[in-house]
Amino acid sequence: MSLREEDAKEDLVKMPEPCGVVQEEHPHGVQPLGMAFVDGVDVTARRTASLGKVFERMDDEQVVELIFSYLDAATLCKAACVSQYWYAFATFEETWRELCVKLHEEKRAPFKYDGSWRSSYKLMSGQLGEAGDKEATSKMLSTFKLHNVYSDFLFDSWYYSAVDIDAAWLVGEDVSIEPADITLAEFVKKHEMDPKPVVIKGYAKKWPAYKEWRRGGLANICGERTLKAGDVNVCLSDFDTYMHHHEDQRPLYIFDKKYHKKIPELKNAHTAPSFLPDDVFKYCGETRPSNRWVIVGPAKSGSAWHIDPNSTTAWNALIEGQKRWIMTPPNQPPPGVHPSPDGAAVASPISVLEWFVSYYDALKESGIPYIEFTQNEGDVVYVPWGWWHIVLNTKPSIAITQNLATPSSLYDTLRFLRTRKDQISGVAEGIDLYSDLCNGIEKAGRKDLQIIVEEEKSDDQVKDNRPPKKAKTATISTFSFGFS
């Protein structure tokens, strides 16, 4: 047995047992590496004979990233005609997705999705009047069944897009629930001083957005005007086609902070929840960080494990669809998620579904405390600062989210802004957010907040990395966000 085969066999033993179910097979017949042992195939010899000796020392991910990702569309089409392994690498959907994005960015080709990224590239380039080698393109767009092609890298990318959502992931509702009519005083008393996740049932149902955006309403309002999904600007009618037909491991996800400026009709369709306290970042004025977004994504998309930026709290209002949340307390990341010591980087599975398939059961057995629940239409989720969370869309979803810094978390927000300036997000380069916030609080005459500012400035704790202090108390006043 070769060294490559021994390593692969050892990896198979280490791999967590998948808990998702796939109802189909890879469209080109690519199989995971472990099947080579079952089939009795010498995968090293087979791969070298088909791919070529020059690639022998590269693993499959390196072949894609160092070679095939640099080829243009015409060259990829020709490469697909060389051999079965070349065809498998040349038709890798992630590569064609990047080509479509490049076509969109550099040549202003309107985003169109046509069932696969290869087919989409042909459609988008056709809109620009471009034409390539018709014979090679025809072969590229044809779906050939390959024999004895084994690759974990190529297979996993497809597998984690095709895997079904496991019913076992949707069991359990252990989050605090509050009624839609909860008041600011009640919320602060029950949740602000000892922050834990909360769901406010049906709160968003009174918003115009809930009545106007659902069942295709948002697409009708937006028309041909576009929203940002990663590096692509999409109109919702085209994005709807993508949402229902994509095969991406990491689906495109609309996450647009300028939606209310691009489409003014959306500006007054919702307000900030009245049960939440002041957002102290309002005292920064024009330098305040980006803080509000509209989110639109297909089923099986979502947000990978993270904590909210700038030591902020967040709320998330679901207008349409359904989301599954899991949260763990501050400083207790879940299995499979490895933050760097300073918190600047996080190593984790490439997609939301990959984490659920590979690590959901491990979380249940880890002893790490966690909260899981389902968010339904109209519900607002409150995410306290510092809590780790992952969100899986179990249905195509539309949501609104906003980040804020509350008086009770002001001390830790200030400490973050002062000691981790390289990790501050959502502000223009050169902005001193710490000074702007401190000066803004002083100008506003908020003496209750100034006490916290002065304590943070004088506290020796800012010089090291000790755990955050218990929340400071401050006068809580009603505040309504201005969407301007």
Coordinates of C-alpha atoms in Angstrom, one line a residue:
M1 CA 0.0 0.0 0.0
S2 CA 1.4 3.4 -1.0
L3 CA 2.0 6.2 1.5
R4 CA -0.8 8.2 0.0
E5 CA -3.2 5.3 0.5
E6 CA -2.1 4.8 4.1
D7 CA -2.7 8.4 4.9
A8 CA -6.1 8.3 3.2
K9 CA -7.0 5.2 5.1
E10 CA -5.9 6.8 8.4
D11 CA -8.0 9.9 7.6
L12 CA -11.0 7.8 7.0
V13 CA -10.7 6.4 10.5
K14 CA -10.4 10.0 12.0
M15 CA -13.4 11.4 10.1
P16 CA -16.5 12.0 12.2
E17 CA -19.4 9.8 11.2
P18 CA -21.7 11.8 8.9
C19 CA -25.3 12.2 10.2
G20 CA -26.9 13.7 7.1
V21 CA -28.5 11.7 4.3
V22 CA -27.9 12.2 0.6
Q23 CA -30.6 11.0 -1.8
E24 CA -28.6 11.0 -5.0
E25 CA -25.1 10.5 -6.3
H26 CA -22.4 12.9 -7.6
P27 CA -23.5 14.1 -11.0
H28 CA -20.3 12.9 -12.6
G29 CA -19.9 9.8 -10.6
V30 CA -16.9 11.1 -8.5
Q31 CA -16.6 9.0 -5.4
P32 CA -14.9 9.5 -2.0
L33 CA -11.4 8.2 -1.6
G34 CA -12.4 5.4 0.7
M35 CA -14.4 3.8 -2.1
A36 CA -11.2 3.0 -3.9
F37 CA -10.3 0.5 -1.2
V38 CA -13.8 -1.0 -1.5
D39 CA -13.5 -1.2 -5.3
G40 CA -9.9 -2.6 -5.1
V41 CA -8.5 0.3 -7.2
D42 CA -4.9 1.5 -6.8
V43 CA -6.0 5.1 -6.6
T44 CA -2.5 6.6 -6.8
A45 CA -1.7 4.7 -10.1
R46 CA -5.2 5.5 -11.5
R47 CA -4.9 9.2 -10.7
T48 CA -1.4 9.5 -12.1
A49 CA -2.3 7.7 -15.3
S50 CA -5.3 10.0 -15.9
L51 CA -4.0 13.3 -14.5
G52 CA -0.3 13.1 -15.3
K53 CA 2.9 12.7 -13.4
V54 CA 3.4 16.5 -13.0
F55 CA 0.5 16.5 -10.6
E56 CA 1.6 13.5 -8.6
R57 CA 3.0 15.5 -5.7
M58 CA -0.1 17.7 -5.4
D59 CA -3.2 16.9 -3.5
D60 CA -6.5 17.5 -5.2
E61 CA -7.1 20.8 -3.5
Q62 CA -3.7 22.1 -4.7
V63 CA -4.5 20.9 -8.2
V64 CA -7.6 23.1 -8.2
E65 CA -6.2 26.1 -6.4
L66 CA -2.7 26.2 -8.0
I67 CA -3.6 25.1 -11.6
F68 CA -7.2 24.9 -12.6
S69 CA -8.4 28.1 -10.8
Y70 CA -6.0 30.1 -13.0
L71 CA -7.4 28.8 -16.3
D72 CA -9.9 30.8 -18.3
A73 CA -13.2 29.4 -19.5
A74 CA -11.9 28.4 -23.0
T75 CA -8.9 26.6 -21.6
L76 CA -11.1 24.7 -19.0
C77 CA -13.4 23.6 -21.8
K78 CA -10.4 22.1 -23.7
A79 CA -8.9 20.6 -20.5
A80 CA -12.1 18.7 -19.9
C81 CA -11.5 16.8 -23.1
V82 CA -8.1 15.4 -22.0
S83 CA -9.1 12.5 -19.6
Q84 CA -11.6 11.6 -16.9
Y85 CA -9.6 13.2 -14.0
W86 CA -9.0 16.3 -16.1
Y87 CA -12.7 16.4 -16.8
A88 CA -13.5 16.1 -13.1
F89 CA -11.2 19.0 -12.2
A90 CA -12.2 21.2 -15.1
T91 CA -15.9 20.9 -14.3
F92 CA -15.5 21.7 -10.6
E93 CA -18.4 24.1 -9.9
E94 CA -16.5 26.4 -7.5
T95 CA -14.0 27.3 -10.3
W96 CA -16.9 28.2 -12.6
R97 CA -18.6 30.1 -9.9
E98 CA -15.5 32.3 -9.6
L99 CA -15.4 32.8 -13.3
C100 CA -19.0 34.0 -13.3
V101 CA -18.2 36.4 -10.4
K102 CA -15.2 37.7 -12.4
L103 CA -17.3 38.1 -15.5
H104 CA -19.9 40.0 -13.4
E105 CA -17.3 42.3 -11.7
E106 CA -14.9 43.0 -14.6
K107 CA -17.3 43.1 -17.6
R108 CA -20.5 44.0 -15.8
A109 CA -22.3 40.9 -17.0
P110 CA -25.7 40.8 -15.3
F111 CA -26.0 37.9 -12.8
K112 CA -28.0 35.0 -14.2
Y113 CA -28.1 31.5 -12.9
D114 CA -28.9 28.6 -15.2
G115 CA -28.9 25.5 -13.1
S116 CA -25.1 25.1 -12.9
W117 CA -22.2 27.6 -12.9
R118 CA -20.9 26.2 -16.1
S119 CA -24.2 26.8 -17.9
S120 CA -24.5 30.2 -16.1
Y121 CA -21.1 31.2 -17.5
K122 CA -22.3 30.4 -21.0
L123 CA -25.5 32.4 -20.5
M124 CA -23.8 35.4 -18.9
S125 CA -21.0 35.5 -21.5
G126 CA -23.6 35.1 -24.2
Q127 CA -25.2 38.3 -23.0
L128 CA -21.9 40.1 -23.7
G129 CA -21.8 38.6 -27.2
E130 CA -18.8 36.3 -26.4
A131 CA -18.4 32.9 -28.0
G132 CA -15.8 30.2 -27.5
D133 CA -14.9 26.8 -29.0
K134 CA -18.4 25.4 -29.6
E135 CA -17.3 21.8 -29.6
A136 CA -15.3 22.1 -26.4
T137 CA -18.0 24.1 -24.8
S138 CA -20.6 21.5 -25.7
K139 CA -18.5 18.7 -24.1
M140 CA -18.0 20.9 -21.0
L141 CA -21.8 21.4 -20.6
S142 CA -22.5 17.7 -21.2
T143 CA -22.7 15.5 -18.0
F144 CA -20.4 12.5 -18.4
K145 CA -20.4 9.7 -15.9
L146 CA -16.8 9.0 -14.9
H147 CA -15.5 5.7 -13.8
N148 CA -12.9 5.1 -11.0
V149 CA -12.4 8.8 -10.2
Y150 CA -11.9 9.2 -6.5
S151 CA -11.4 12.5 -4.6
D152 CA -12.5 13.5 -1.2
F153 CA -12.0 17.2 -2.1
L154 CA -14.2 17.0 -5.2
F155 CA -16.8 14.7 -3.6
D156 CA -17.1 16.7 -0.3
S157 CA -17.9 19.9 -2.1
W158 CA -20.8 18.2 -3.8
Y159 CA -21.8 16.2 -0.8
Y160 CA -22.2 19.1 1.6
S161 CA -24.5 20.9 -0.9
A162 CA -26.6 17.8 -1.6
V163 CA -27.0 16.4 2.0
D164 CA -30.5 16.7 3.4
I165 CA -31.2 18.5 6.7
D166 CA -31.3 15.8 9.3
A167 CA -34.5 15.9 11.4
A168 CA -32.4 15.2 14.5
W169 CA -30.8 18.7 14.1
L170 CA -34.3 20.3 14.5
V171 CA -35.2 18.7 17.8
G172 CA -35.0 20.7 21.0
E173 CA -36.3 24.1 22.1
D174 CA -34.4 25.3 25.2
V175 CA -34.3 29.1 24.7
S176 CA -36.2 31.7 26.8
I177 CA -39.4 32.9 25.2
E178 CA -41.0 36.3 25.7
P179 CA -44.3 37.6 24.3
A180 CA -44.5 40.2 21.6
D181 CA -45.7 42.9 24.0
I182 CA -42.7 42.7 26.4
T183 CA -41.7 46.2 27.5
L184 CA -38.3 47.8 27.7
A185 CA -38.4 47.8 31.5
E186 CA -39.4 44.1 31.6
F187 CA -36.7 43.1 29.1
V188 CA -33.9 45.0 30.9
K189 CA -34.9 43.5 34.3
K190 CA -35.1 39.9 33.0
H191 CA -32.4 39.7 30.4
E192 CA -30.0 42.7 30.1
M193 CA -28.1 42.3 33.4
D194 CA -27.7 38.6 33.0
P195 CA -27.6 38.3 29.2
K196 CA -28.8 35.1 27.6
P197 CA -30.4 34.4 24.2
V198 CA -34.1 35.2 24.0
V199 CA -36.8 34.7 21.3
I200 CA -39.6 37.4 21.3
K201 CA -42.4 35.5 19.6
G202 CA -44.2 37.2 16.7
Y203 CA -42.8 40.7 17.4
A204 CA -42.1 41.4 13.8
K205 CA -45.6 40.5 12.6
K206 CA -46.7 44.1 13.3
W207 CA -44.1 45.6 10.9
P208 CA -45.1 46.6 7.3
A209 CA -42.2 44.4 6.2
Y210 CA -43.9 41.3 7.4
K211 CA -47.1 42.2 5.4
E212 CA -45.3 43.5 2.3
W213 CA -42.1 41.5 1.8
R214 CA -43.4 37.9 2.1
R215 CA -44.6 35.6 -0.7
G216 CA -42.6 37.4 -3.4
G217 CA -43.4 40.9 -2.2
L218 CA -39.8 42.0 -1.6
A219 CA -38.9 41.0 -5.2
N220 CA -41.8 43.0 -6.5
I221 CA -40.8 46.1 -4.5
C222 CA -37.1 45.8 -5.6
G223 CA -37.8 45.2 -9.3
E224 CA -34.6 45.4 -11.3
R225 CA -32.7 47.1 -8.5
T226 CA -30.0 44.9 -7.0
L227 CA -28.8 43.8 -3.6
K228 CA -25.3 42.6 -2.7
A229 CA -24.7 38.8 -2.3
G230 CA -21.0 38.4 -1.6
D231 CA -19.2 39.8 -4.6
V232 CA -22.3 39.7 -6.8
N233 CA -25.1 42.3 -7.2
V234 CA -28.4 40.5 -7.9
C235 CA -32.0 41.4 -8.5
L236 CA -34.3 39.2 -6.4
S237 CA -36.1 37.7 -9.4
D238 CA -32.8 36.2 -10.7
F239 CA -31.7 35.3 -7.1
D240 CA -35.0 33.4 -6.6
T241 CA -34.0 31.1 -9.5
Y242 CA -30.6 30.5 -7.9
M243 CA -32.1 29.8 -4.5
H244 CA -34.2 27.0 -5.8
H245 CA -31.7 25.4 -8.2
H246 CA -28.2 26.0 -6.9
E247 CA -25.8 23.1 -5.9
D248 CA -23.3 25.1 -3.9
Q249 CA -21.6 24.0 -0.7
R250 CA -21.5 27.7 0.4
P251 CA -24.6 29.2 -1.2
L252 CA -24.7 32.9 -2.2
Y253 CA -26.3 34.9 0.6
I254 CA -27.7 38.4 0.3
F255 CA -26.2 40.4 3.1
D256 CA -26.7 44.1 2.2
K257 CA -26.1 47.0 4.6
K258 CA -27.2 49.7 2.1
Y259 CA -30.5 48.2 1.2
H260 CA -32.5 51.1 2.6
K261 CA -30.5 53.5 0.5
K262 CA -30.6 51.5 -2.7
I263 CA -34.3 50.9 -2.3
P264 CA -35.9 53.7 -0.3
E265 CA -39.2 52.0 -0.1
L266 CA -37.7 49.5 2.4
K267 CA -36.6 52.3 4.8
N268 CA -39.7 52.6 6.8
A269 CA -40.9 49.0 6.6
H270 CA -39.5 48.2 10.1
T271 CA -38.1 49.8 13.2
A272 CA -35.8 48.7 16.0
P273 CA -37.5 46.6 18.7
S274 CA -38.9 48.9 21.4
F275 CA -38.0 46.4 24.1
L276 CA -34.2 46.9 23.5
P277 CA -32.2 49.6 25.4
D278 CA -30.0 52.4 23.9
D279 CA -27.5 51.7 21.2
V280 CA -24.6 53.6 22.6
F281 CA -22.9 53.6 19.1
K282 CA -25.4 56.3 18.1
Y283 CA -23.1 58.7 20.0
C284 CA -20.4 58.2 17.4
G285 CA -22.4 60.0 14.8
E286 CA -21.3 59.5 11.2
T287 CA -18.4 57.3 12.2
R288 CA -20.5 54.6 13.8
P289 CA -19.8 51.0 12.5
S290 CA -22.0 49.3 9.9
N291 CA -24.9 48.0 11.9
R292 CA -28.0 46.9 9.9
W293 CA -28.5 44.5 7.0
V294 CA -31.2 42.7 5.1
I295 CA -30.5 39.0 4.7
V296 CA -31.9 36.7 2.0
G297 CA -30.8 33.1 1.5
P298 CA -31.8 29.7 0.3
A299 CA -32.5 26.7 2.4
K300 CA -29.3 25.1 3.7
S301 CA -27.5 28.5 3.6
G302 CA -26.8 30.4 6.8
S303 CA -24.1 31.9 9.0
A304 CA -21.2 29.8 10.2
W305 CA -20.0 29.9 13.8
H306 CA -19.0 33.4 14.9
I307 CA -19.4 36.0 17.6
D308 CA -20.8 39.4 16.6
P309 CA -18.2 42.1 15.8
N310 CA -17.0 44.9 18.0
S311 CA -18.3 43.3 21.2
T312 CA -21.9 44.0 20.1
T313 CA -25.3 42.6 20.8
A314 CA -27.6 41.8 17.9
W315 CA -31.2 41.2 17.1
N316 CA -32.5 39.2 14.1
A317 CA -36.1 39.5 12.9
L318 CA -37.3 36.7 10.5
I319 CA -39.8 38.0 7.9
E320 CA -40.2 34.8 5.9
G321 CA -38.9 31.2 6.1
Q322 CA -37.4 29.4 9.1
K323 CA -34.0 29.3 10.8
R324 CA -32.3 26.9 13.2
W325 CA -30.0 28.4 15.8
I326 CA -27.4 27.0 18.1
M327 CA -25.5 29.2 20.6
T328 CA -22.7 28.6 23.2
P329 CA -21.7 31.0 25.9
P330 CA -18.8 33.5 25.7
N331 CA -15.3 31.9 25.6
Q332 CA -16.8 28.4 25.0
P333 CA -16.6 27.7 21.2
P334 CA -18.1 24.5 20.0
P335 CA -16.3 21.4 18.7
G336 CA -14.8 22.0 15.2
V337 CA -14.3 25.7 15.8
H338 CA -10.9 27.0 16.8
P339 CA -10.4 30.7 17.4
S340 CA -6.9 32.1 17.5
P341 CA -5.7 33.3 21.0
D342 CA -6.4 36.9 20.2
G343 CA -9.8 36.1 18.5
A344 CA -8.7 37.7 15.2
A345 CA -9.1 34.5 13.2
V346 CA -11.3 31.4 13.5
A347 CA -10.6 28.0 11.9
S348 CA -13.8 26.0 11.2
P349 CA -15.6 23.8 8.6
I350 CA -16.0 25.5 5.3
S351 CA -19.8 25.6 5.4
V352 CA -22.7 25.5 7.8
L353 CA -23.9 22.1 6.7
E354 CA -20.4 20.6 7.0
W355 CA -20.4 21.6 10.7
F356 CA -23.8 20.1 11.3
V357 CA -22.9 16.8 9.5
S358 CA -19.5 16.5 11.2
Y359 CA -19.8 18.1 14.6
Y360 CA -23.4 18.4 15.7
D361 CA -23.3 15.1 17.6
A362 CA -19.9 16.0 19.0
L363 CA -21.4 19.2 20.6
K364 CA -24.1 17.1 22.3
E365 CA -21.5 14.9 23.8
S366 CA -18.9 17.6 24.6
G367 CA -20.3 18.9 27.9
I368 CA -20.2 22.5 26.5
P369 CA -23.4 24.3 27.5
Y370 CA -25.5 25.2 24.4
I371 CA -28.9 26.5 23.5
E372 CA -30.7 25.4 20.3
F373 CA -34.1 26.5 18.9
T374 CA -36.1 27.2 15.8
Q375 CA -36.9 30.8 14.7
N376 CA -40.2 31.1 12.9
E377 CA -41.7 33.8 10.8
G378 CA -42.3 37.0 12.8
D379 CA -39.9 36.0 15.7
V380 CA -37.1 38.3 16.8
V381 CA -34.0 36.6 18.3
Y382 CA -31.9 38.5 20.8
V383 CA -28.1 37.6 20.7
P384 CA -26.1 38.8 23.7
W385 CA -22.6 40.0 23.1
G386 CA -19.9 37.4 23.1
W387 CA -22.2 34.4 22.5
W388 CA -21.0 32.0 19.7
H389 CA -23.8 31.2 17.3
I390 CA -24.5 29.3 14.0
V391 CA -27.6 29.8 11.9
L392 CA -29.0 27.3 9.4
N393 CA -31.8 28.3 7.1
T394 CA -34.2 25.3 7.0
K395 CA -36.3 27.1 4.4
P396 CA -35.6 30.0 2.0
S397 CA -35.5 33.0 4.3
I398 CA -35.8 36.8 4.5
A399 CA -34.6 38.5 7.7
I400 CA -33.4 41.9 9.1
T401 CA -30.6 42.1 11.5
Q402 CA -28.9 44.8 13.5
N403 CA -25.9 45.1 15.8
L404 CA -25.8 47.4 18.8
A405 CA -23.8 48.1 21.9
T406 CA -26.0 48.4 25.0
P407 CA -25.2 50.3 28.2
S408 CA -24.7 47.0 30.2
S409 CA -22.0 45.9 27.8
L410 CA -20.4 49.4 27.3
Y411 CA -17.4 48.6 29.5
D412 CA -16.5 45.5 27.4
T413 CA -17.2 47.3 24.1
L414 CA -14.9 50.1 25.1
R415 CA -12.2 47.7 26.2
F416 CA -12.5 45.9 22.8
L417 CA -12.3 49.1 20.9
R418 CA -9.3 50.2 22.9
T419 CA -7.2 47.0 23.0
R420 CA -8.1 45.3 19.7
K421 CA -8.2 48.1 17.1
D422 CA -7.0 45.7 14.4
Q423 CA -10.1 43.7 14.8
I424 CA -12.7 46.5 14.6
S425 CA -15.0 46.1 11.6
G426 CA -17.5 48.2 9.7
V427 CA -15.6 51.5 9.9
A428 CA -13.5 53.4 7.4
E429 CA -9.7 53.2 7.7
G430 CA -8.2 55.8 10.0
I431 CA -11.3 56.1 12.2
D432 CA -10.6 56.1 16.0
L433 CA -13.9 54.6 17.1
Y434 CA -12.9 54.4 20.7
S435 CA -12.3 58.2 20.9
D436 CA -15.3 59.0 18.9
L437 CA -17.6 57.0 21.2
C438 CA -16.1 58.4 24.4
N439 CA -16.3 62.0 23.1
G440 CA -19.8 61.4 21.8
I441 CA -21.0 60.2 25.2
E442 CA -19.5 63.2 26.9
K443 CA -21.1 65.6 24.5
A444 CA -24.5 63.9 25.0
G445 CA -24.2 64.5 28.7
R446 CA -24.9 60.9 29.6
K447 CA -23.3 60.9 33.0
D448 CA -24.4 57.3 33.7
L449 CA -22.4 56.2 30.7
Q450 CA -19.5 58.6 31.5
I451 CA -19.0 56.8 34.8
I452 CA -18.4 53.6 32.8
V453 CA -16.1 55.3 30.4
E454 CA -13.9 56.7 33.2
E455 CA -13.8 53.4 34.9
E456 CA -12.7 51.6 31.8
K457 CA -10.0 54.2 31.1
S458 CA -8.5 53.9 34.6
D459 CA -9.0 50.2 35.1
D460 CA -5.8 48.1 35.0
Q461 CA -7.8 45.3 33.4
V462 CA -7.5 47.0 30.0
K463 CA -3.8 46.2 30.0
D464 CA -4.3 42.4 30.0
N465 CA -6.6 39.7 28.7
R466 CA -8.5 38.8 31.9
P467 CA -12.2 37.8 31.5
P468 CA -14.7 40.6 31.1
K469 CA -16.1 42.1 34.2
K470 CA -19.7 41.7 35.2
A471 CA -22.1 44.0 33.3
K472 CA -22.1 47.6 34.6
T473 CA -25.5 49.2 35.3
A474 CA -26.6 52.4 33.6
T475 CA -29.8 54.3 33.2
I476 CA -31.8 52.6 30.4
S477 CA -33.8 54.9 28.2
T478 CA -36.0 54.1 25.2
F479 CA -34.4 54.5 21.8
S480 CA -35.6 54.1 18.3
F481 CA -33.1 53.5 15.5
G482 CA -33.3 56.0 12.6
F483 CA -32.9 54.2 9.3
S484 CA -31.2 57.1 7.4

